[in-house]
Coordinates of C-alpha atoms and ligand atoms in Angstrom, one line a residue:
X146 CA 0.0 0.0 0.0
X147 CA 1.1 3.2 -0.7
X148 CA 0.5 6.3 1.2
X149 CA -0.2 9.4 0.1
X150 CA -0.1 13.3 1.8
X151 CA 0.2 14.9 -1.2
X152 CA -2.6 15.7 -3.7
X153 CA -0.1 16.2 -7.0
X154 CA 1.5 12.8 -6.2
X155 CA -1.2 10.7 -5.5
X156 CA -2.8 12.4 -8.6
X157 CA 0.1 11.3 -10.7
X158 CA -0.4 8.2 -9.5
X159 CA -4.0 7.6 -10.4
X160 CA -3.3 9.2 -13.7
X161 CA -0.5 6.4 -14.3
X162 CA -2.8 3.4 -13.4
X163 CA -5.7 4.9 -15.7
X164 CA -3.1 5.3 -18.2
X165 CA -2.3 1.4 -18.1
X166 CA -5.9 0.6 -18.3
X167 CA -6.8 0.2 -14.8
X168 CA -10.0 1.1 -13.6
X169 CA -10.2 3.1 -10.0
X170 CA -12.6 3.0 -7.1
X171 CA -12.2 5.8 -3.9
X172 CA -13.7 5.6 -1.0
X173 CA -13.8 8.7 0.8
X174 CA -13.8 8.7 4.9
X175 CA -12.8 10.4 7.8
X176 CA -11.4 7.7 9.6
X177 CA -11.5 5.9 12.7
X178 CA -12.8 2.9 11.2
X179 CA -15.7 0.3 12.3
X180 CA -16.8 -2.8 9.9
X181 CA -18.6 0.0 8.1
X182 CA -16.0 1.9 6.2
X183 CA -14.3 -2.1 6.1
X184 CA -17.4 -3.1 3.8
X185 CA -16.8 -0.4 1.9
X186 CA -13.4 -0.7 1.0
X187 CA -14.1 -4.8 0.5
X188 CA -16.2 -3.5 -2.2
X189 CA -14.2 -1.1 -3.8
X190 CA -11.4 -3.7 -3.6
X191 CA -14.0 -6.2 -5.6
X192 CA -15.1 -3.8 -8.2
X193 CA -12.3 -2.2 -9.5
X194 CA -8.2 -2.7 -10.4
X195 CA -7.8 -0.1 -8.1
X196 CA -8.4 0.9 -4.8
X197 CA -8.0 4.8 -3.2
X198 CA -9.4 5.1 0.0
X199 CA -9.0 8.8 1.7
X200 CA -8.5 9.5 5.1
X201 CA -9.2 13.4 5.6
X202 CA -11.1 14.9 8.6
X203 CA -12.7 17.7 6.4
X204 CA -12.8 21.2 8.8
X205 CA -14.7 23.0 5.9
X206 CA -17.9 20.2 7.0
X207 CA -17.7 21.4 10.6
X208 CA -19.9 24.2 12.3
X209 CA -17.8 26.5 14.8
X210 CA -19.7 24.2 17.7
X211 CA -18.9 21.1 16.5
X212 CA -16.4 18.3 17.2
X213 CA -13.7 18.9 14.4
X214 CA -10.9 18.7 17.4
X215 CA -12.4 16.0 19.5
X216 CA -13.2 13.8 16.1
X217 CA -11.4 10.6 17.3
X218 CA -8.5 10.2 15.5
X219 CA -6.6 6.4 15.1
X220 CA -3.6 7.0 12.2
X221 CA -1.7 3.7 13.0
X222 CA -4.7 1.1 13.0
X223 CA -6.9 2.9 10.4
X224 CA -3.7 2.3 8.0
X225 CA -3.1 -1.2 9.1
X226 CA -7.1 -1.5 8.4
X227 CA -6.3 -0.6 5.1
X228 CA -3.6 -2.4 4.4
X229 CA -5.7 -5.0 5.5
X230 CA -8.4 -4.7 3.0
X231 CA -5.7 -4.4 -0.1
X232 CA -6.0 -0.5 -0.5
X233 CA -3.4 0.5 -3.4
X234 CA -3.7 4.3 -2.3
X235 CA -4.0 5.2 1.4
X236 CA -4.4 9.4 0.8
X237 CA -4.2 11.1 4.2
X238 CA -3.4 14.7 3.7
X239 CA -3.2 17.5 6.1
X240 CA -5.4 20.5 5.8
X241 CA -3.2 22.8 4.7
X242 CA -2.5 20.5 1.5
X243 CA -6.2 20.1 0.7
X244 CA -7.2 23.9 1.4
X245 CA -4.7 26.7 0.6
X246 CA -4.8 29.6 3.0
X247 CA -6.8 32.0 0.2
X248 CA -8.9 28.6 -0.7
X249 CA -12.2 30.3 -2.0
X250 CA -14.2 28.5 -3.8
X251 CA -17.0 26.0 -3.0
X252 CA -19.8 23.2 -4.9
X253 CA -22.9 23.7 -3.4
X254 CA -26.7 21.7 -4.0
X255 CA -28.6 24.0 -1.2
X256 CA -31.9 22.9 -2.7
X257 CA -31.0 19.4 -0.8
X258 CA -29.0 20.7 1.7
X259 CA -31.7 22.7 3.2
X260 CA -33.3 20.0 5.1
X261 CA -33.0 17.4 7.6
X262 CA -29.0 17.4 8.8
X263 CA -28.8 20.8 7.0
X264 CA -30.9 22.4 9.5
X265 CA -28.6 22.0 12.0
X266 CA -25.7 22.0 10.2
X267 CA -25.6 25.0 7.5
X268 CA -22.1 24.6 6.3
X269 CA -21.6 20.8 6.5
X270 CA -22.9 20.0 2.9
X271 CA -21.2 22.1 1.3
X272 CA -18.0 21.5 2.8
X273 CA -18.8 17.7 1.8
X274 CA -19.4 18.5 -1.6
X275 CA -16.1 20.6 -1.9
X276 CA -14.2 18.6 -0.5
X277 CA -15.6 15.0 -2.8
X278 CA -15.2 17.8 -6.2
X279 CA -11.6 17.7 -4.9
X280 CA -11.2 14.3 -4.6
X281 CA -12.7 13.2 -7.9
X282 CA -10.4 15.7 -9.3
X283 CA -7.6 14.1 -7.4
X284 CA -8.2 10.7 -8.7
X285 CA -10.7 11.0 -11.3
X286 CA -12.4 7.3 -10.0
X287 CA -14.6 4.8 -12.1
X288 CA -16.7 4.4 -8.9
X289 CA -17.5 6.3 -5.6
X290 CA -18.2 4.7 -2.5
X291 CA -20.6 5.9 0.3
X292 CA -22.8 4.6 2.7
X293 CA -26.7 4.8 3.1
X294 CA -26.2 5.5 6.3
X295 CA -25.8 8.9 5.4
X296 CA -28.5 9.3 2.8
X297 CA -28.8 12.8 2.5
X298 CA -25.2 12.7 1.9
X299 CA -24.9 10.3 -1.1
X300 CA -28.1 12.1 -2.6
X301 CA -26.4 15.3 -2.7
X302 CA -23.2 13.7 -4.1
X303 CA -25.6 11.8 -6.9
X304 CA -27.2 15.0 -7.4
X305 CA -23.8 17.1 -7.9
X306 CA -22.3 14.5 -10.0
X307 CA -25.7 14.5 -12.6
X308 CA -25.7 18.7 -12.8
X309 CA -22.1 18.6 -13.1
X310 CA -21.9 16.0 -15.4
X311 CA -19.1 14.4 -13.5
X312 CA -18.0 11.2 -15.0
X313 CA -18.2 8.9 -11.8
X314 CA -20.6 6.3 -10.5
X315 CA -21.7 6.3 -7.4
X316 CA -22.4 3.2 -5.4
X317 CA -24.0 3.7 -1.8
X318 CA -23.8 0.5 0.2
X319 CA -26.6 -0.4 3.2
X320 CA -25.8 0.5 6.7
X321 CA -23.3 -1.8 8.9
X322 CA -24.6 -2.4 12.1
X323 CA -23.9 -3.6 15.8
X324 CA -26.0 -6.6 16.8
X325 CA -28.8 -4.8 18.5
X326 CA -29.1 -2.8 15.3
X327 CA -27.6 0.8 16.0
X328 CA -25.3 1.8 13.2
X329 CA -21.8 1.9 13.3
X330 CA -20.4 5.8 13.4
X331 CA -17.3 6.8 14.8
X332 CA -18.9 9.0 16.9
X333 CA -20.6 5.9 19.0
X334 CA -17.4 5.9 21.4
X335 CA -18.6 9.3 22.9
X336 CA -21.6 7.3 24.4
X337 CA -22.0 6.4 28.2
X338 CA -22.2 2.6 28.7
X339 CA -25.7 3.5 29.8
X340 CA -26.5 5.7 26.7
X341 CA -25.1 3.3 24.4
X342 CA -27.3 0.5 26.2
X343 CA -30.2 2.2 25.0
X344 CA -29.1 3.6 21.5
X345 CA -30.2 0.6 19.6
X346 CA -34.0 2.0 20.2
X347 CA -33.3 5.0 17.3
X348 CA -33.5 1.9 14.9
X349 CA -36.1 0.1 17.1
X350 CA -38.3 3.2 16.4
X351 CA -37.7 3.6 12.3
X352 CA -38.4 -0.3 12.4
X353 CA -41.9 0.1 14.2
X354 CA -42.3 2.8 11.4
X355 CA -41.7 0.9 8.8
X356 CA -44.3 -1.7 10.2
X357 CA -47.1 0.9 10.3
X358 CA -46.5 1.8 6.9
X359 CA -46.4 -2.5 5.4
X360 CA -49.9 -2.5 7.4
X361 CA -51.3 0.5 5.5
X362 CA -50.5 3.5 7.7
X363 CA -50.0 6.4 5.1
X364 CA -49.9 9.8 7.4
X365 CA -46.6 11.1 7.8
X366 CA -48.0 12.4 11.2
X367 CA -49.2 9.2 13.1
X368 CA -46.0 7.6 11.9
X369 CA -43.7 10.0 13.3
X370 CA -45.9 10.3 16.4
X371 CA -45.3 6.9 16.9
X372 CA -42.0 6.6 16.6
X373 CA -41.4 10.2 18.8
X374 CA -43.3 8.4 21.5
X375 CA -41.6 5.1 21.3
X376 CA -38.0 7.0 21.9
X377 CA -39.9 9.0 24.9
X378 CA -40.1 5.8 26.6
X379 CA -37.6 4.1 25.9
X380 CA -34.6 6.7 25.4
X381 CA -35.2 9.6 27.0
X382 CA -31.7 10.7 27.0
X383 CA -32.1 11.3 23.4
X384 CA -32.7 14.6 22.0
X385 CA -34.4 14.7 18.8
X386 CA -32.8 17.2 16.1
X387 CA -35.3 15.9 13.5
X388 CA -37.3 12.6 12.3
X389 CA -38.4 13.5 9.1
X390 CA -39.8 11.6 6.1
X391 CA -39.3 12.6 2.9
X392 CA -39.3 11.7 -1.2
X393 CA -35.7 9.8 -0.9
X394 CA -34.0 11.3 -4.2
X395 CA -35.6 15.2 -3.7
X396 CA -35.2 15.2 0.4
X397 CA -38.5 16.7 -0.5
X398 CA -40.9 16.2 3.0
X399 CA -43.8 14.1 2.1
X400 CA -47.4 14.7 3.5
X401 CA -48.5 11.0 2.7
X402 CA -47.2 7.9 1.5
X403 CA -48.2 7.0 -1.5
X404 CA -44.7 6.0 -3.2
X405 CA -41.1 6.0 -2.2
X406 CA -40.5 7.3 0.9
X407 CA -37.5 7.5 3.9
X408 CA -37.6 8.1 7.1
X409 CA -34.5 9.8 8.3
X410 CA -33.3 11.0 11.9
X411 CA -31.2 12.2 14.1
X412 CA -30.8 12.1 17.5
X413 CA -28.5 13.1 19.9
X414 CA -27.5 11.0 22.7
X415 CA -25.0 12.2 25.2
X416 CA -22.2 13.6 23.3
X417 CA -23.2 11.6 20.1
X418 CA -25.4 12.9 17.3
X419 CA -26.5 9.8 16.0
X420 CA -28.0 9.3 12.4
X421 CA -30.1 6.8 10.6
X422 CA -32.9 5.9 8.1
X423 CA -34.9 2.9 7.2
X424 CA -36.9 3.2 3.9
X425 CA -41.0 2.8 4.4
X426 CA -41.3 2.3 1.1
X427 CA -39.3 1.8 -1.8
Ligands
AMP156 P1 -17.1 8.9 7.7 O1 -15.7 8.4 8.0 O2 -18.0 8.8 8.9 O3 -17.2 10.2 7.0 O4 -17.8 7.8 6.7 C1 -17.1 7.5 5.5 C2 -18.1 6.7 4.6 O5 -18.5 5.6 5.3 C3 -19.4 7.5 4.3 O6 -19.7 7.3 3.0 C4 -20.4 6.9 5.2 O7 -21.7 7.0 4.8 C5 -19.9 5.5 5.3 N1 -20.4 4.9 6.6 C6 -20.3 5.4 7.8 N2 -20.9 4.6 8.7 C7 -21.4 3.5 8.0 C8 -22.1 2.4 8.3 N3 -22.5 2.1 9.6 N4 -22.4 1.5 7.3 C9 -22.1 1.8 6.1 N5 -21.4 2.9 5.7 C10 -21.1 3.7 6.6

């Protein structure tokens, strides 16, 4: 495995391996990795000749109040991880060579950005979207991989990628989780034992959800009443940022189901702001 700090070199480098025919996947993450980001990269190693995988905690994505410095950070495992998982191109750059000092330009999709995680976090989407432009520019990849488990995410990357007629697929793989059913984030380890013990009921809740809706339940109202009540009772350490269901390619909120439809969250417990979705109908 090779690793990279600097964008020109590992650029060079992808260029050379197009140039001899290969085809490239990247996997772009943040690091401290769980079996989530592993699955990723397993796939990315299946799919193409060859594998990038970028390590970069992104400061343009953080608010002013959030946890840029207290992100948990892991260098020597994460690159035995991949290293593990038969990554070509291990990029892990420092700020200052992704952003110059008068860095000043930025790929925004507010129309989907406006909602759900947006709310709370203004900048964050964009900084995600300037930051993945960079990246495919870095390495120009056949194939992009995300997870679902940050939906709005991957539909604002497939949405930047169609209006700027980027020459990429994107591929975003179903949620890894622990046995009770909460997804893996790196963010879990800021949980009390006793917050983490009841963490698994966020999914509980999208799950009863999605059962009202396979018996016929249509109004967006009774289903997120039911689910708001459920996490009362059962976590009421969690603070609710939003539960929200919406059209699951326009983030657009939906009245009623009557076609595809996601229900997405999140809820902070403790320290952790904790994200997930389940689709109610596909
Ligand atoms: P992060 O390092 O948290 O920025 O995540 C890097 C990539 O891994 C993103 O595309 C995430 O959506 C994805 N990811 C994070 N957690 C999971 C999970 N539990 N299952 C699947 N993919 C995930």
């Amino acid at each position: 495995m090779q690793i990279f700090t600097n964008p020109q070199k590992l650029s060079a480098q992808c260029k050379a391996w197009r140039k001899a025919g290969d085809t490239l996947a990247l996997v772009p993450t943040m690091g401290y990795y769980h079996k989530g980001h592993e699955n990723l990269m397993a796939y990315g190693r299946k799919i193409a000749d060859r594998l990038v995988v970028s390590l970069f905690v992104n400061p343009t994505q953080f608010g002013p109040n959030e946890d840029l410095e207290a992100y948990p950070r892991d260098m020597a495992r994460d690159t035995a991880i991949a290293e593990r998982h038969g990554v070509d191109a291990f990029f892990c750059p420092g700020p200052d060579a992704m952003y110059e000092t008068n860095h000043a330009t930025w790929v925004e999709v507010p129309e989907l950005a406006k909602g759900l995680c947006g709310k709370s976090r203004p900048i964050h989407f964009r900084g995600v979207c300037t930051v993945v432009m960079k990246l495919f520019q870095i390495v120009h990849p056949d194939f992009a991989i995300f997870g679902q488990k940050d939906w709005q995410q991957q539909a604002i990357i497939r949405r930047m990628v169609r209006d700027l007629n980027l020459d990429v697929k994107i591929i975003a793989l179903p949620t890894t989780r622990e046995e009770d059913g909460l997804a893996l984030s790196s963010r879990n380890v800021y949980m009390l034992p006793e917050e983490r013990a009841r963490a698994h009921w966020i999914r509980l809740g999208l799950l009863q959800a999605r059962a009202m809706a396979a018996a016929g339940e249509k109004d967006v109202g009774k289903l997120r009443k039911a689910v708001l009540e459920t996490w009362t009772k059962e976590l009421p350490m969690g603070e609710v940022d939003y539960l929200a269901i919406v059209e699951p390619e326009s983030l657009e909120p939906l009245a009623s189901i009557n076609g595809p439809a996601l229900m997405a969250c999140a809820v902070r417990v403790g320290k952790s702001r904790l994200i997930d979705n389940i689709l109610l109908q596909e």
